[in-house]
Amino acid sequence: MTNILLIYTGGTIGMVKEYDSGILKAFNFNKLLKHIPELNQLDCHIDSISFEHPIDSSNMNPTHWIEIANIIEEHYESHDGFVVLHGSDTMSYTASALSFMLENLAKPVIFTGSQLPIGDLRTDAKENLITSIQIAALRTGGKPVVREVGLYFEYKLYRANRTTKINAEHFQAFASLNYPQLIESGVHLTVFKEYLLKVHPRKKFKVHKIMDRNVAILKLFPGLAAVVLESILNIPNLRGLILETYGAGNAPNEPWLVDILRKGISQGIHIVNVTQCSGGSVQMGHYETSEQLKNLQVINGKDITTEAAMAKLMYLLGSNISESLFKTVFETPLRGEMQ
Ligand code: ASP
């Protein structure tokens, strides 16, 4: 029988409404399992582990990511697949981070959650959870079908580091605008094999646990003042900045902006150009308004999401990559996160 490990971190899926205030709060995992007797009917063995204090995912930070990575590392040999229950708010960040932290992953790690608590009559939690477990247990020729970090929500499995939360109301809360879905759940589970990440069977599974937090994100907007950009780049110990630019990677080509960025880069800060658009790619040099960034040797984020760019930046800054190789490595797809 396939062994699946369910890792409960918190999120709406396991929340209950507080009696007096009506506020949603995370609750005990064992109570959550009682709401889904259907789990006993699945054709796999399920073990579960819960965070000692389940959290709303707005409280997630890299320490929690390491906790998830540690659980997976400890159970990597004993289990065939992993399902991580997580709040949807920062799920794309955590799942992207795990995709980098788990190098040469050869088993499925499926993130899921829900928009309504599992105890709610109209909940989306049951389908999300049950299908995620089925996907984690899918095998062909004795091997897992999915061998990467995925995110399953509302009938679709996506590559996790390609996703973004796009809706706080609809059950379809996530989108992957630059990469096709990996599996669709209808009457049958349809697997789009050609889009699954290929693994190197002989490479050893390795868990990376150093994520550098000396990073920041700045979203450009018309009217951005020089002092704002300057102040950010002057943050003590800052090592990386994600610059969310317009359209195909464009920014004002005014001298003050170029000068401030040049100064930051000369101080060793890695600046990554990521588009504010949900879909499409940075193309530095396509417009006059991105040529200056190209000339400054700003890192090309191509079609990466902001969430994956942040995770990759923390991961690469935490690895021992030489300063001269950093740009090349960032611009190379490591886990299928960019074209
Ligand atoms: N605030 C919740 C969380 O991210 C929302 C959810 O689970 O969907 O933990």
PDB file of N, CA and C in Angstrom, residues 13 41 68 85 120 128 138 176 190 219-220 284:
ATOM      1  N   ILE A  13      -8.781  25.685   6.030  1.00  0.00           N
ATOM      2  CA  ILE A  13      -9.266  24.305   5.949  1.00  0.00           C
ATOM      3  C   ILE A  13      -9.568  23.736   7.346  1.00  0.00           C
ATOM      4  N   GLN A  41     -11.674   5.446   3.215  1.00  0.00           N
ATOM      5  CA  GLN A  41     -12.014   4.664   2.020  1.00  0.00           C
ATOM      6  C   GLN A  41     -10.924   4.711   0.952  1.00  0.00           C
ATOM      7  N   ILE A  68       8.680  22.429   7.695  1.00  0.00           N
ATOM      8  CA  ILE A  68       8.041  21.533   6.711  1.00  0.00           C
ATOM      9  C   ILE A  68       9.113  20.677   6.015  1.00  0.00           C
ATOM     10  N   LEU A  85      -1.134  20.626   4.134  1.00  0.00           N
ATOM     11  CA  LEU A  85      -2.327  21.469   4.294  1.00  0.00           C
ATOM     12  C   LEU A  85      -1.871  22.828   4.795  1.00  0.00           C
ATOM     13  N   ASP A 120     -17.713  23.462   7.121  1.00  0.00           N
ATOM     14  CA  ASP A 120     -18.761  24.243   6.473  1.00  0.00           C
ATOM     15  C   ASP A 120     -19.512  23.377   5.457  1.00  0.00           C
ATOM     16  N   ASN A 128     -10.594  19.167  -2.341  1.00  0.00           N
ATOM     17  CA  ASN A 128      -9.172  19.541  -2.446  1.00  0.00           C
ATOM     18  C   ASN A 128      -8.289  18.532  -1.719  1.00  0.00           C
ATOM     19  N   LEU A 138      -0.661   8.599  -6.730  1.00  0.00           N
ATOM     20  CA  LEU A 138      -0.651   8.113  -8.129  1.00  0.00           C
ATOM     21  C   LEU A 138       0.706   7.522  -8.495  1.00  0.00           C
ATOM     22  N   SER A 176      -2.013  29.864 -12.744  1.00  0.00           N
ATOM     23  CA  SER A 176      -0.642  29.631 -13.198  1.00  0.00           C
ATOM     24  C   SER A 176      -0.629  30.120 -14.638  1.00  0.00           C
ATOM     25  N   THR A 190      -6.950  13.578 -15.334  1.00  0.00           N
ATOM     26  CA  THR A 190      -6.193  13.628 -16.588  1.00  0.00           C
ATOM     27  C   THR A 190      -4.810  14.195 -16.312  1.00  0.00           C
ATOM     28  N   LYS A 219       7.505  47.399  -5.623  1.00  0.00           N
ATOM     29  CA  LYS A 219       6.644  47.464  -6.801  1.00  0.00           C
ATOM     30  C   LYS A 219       6.675  48.898  -7.332  1.00  0.00           C
ATOM     31  N   LEU A 220       7.078  49.056  -8.577  1.00  0.00           N
ATOM     32  CA  LEU A 220       7.125  50.400  -9.166  1.00  0.00           C
ATOM     33  C   LEU A 220       5.720  50.962  -9.288  1.00  0.00           C
ATOM     34  N   MET A 284      14.091  42.374 -21.342  1.00  0.00           N
ATOM     35  CA  MET A 284      14.897  43.591 -21.219  1.00  0.00           C
ATOM     36  C   MET A 284      15.544  43.944 -22.551  1.00  0.00           C
TER      37      MET A 284
END
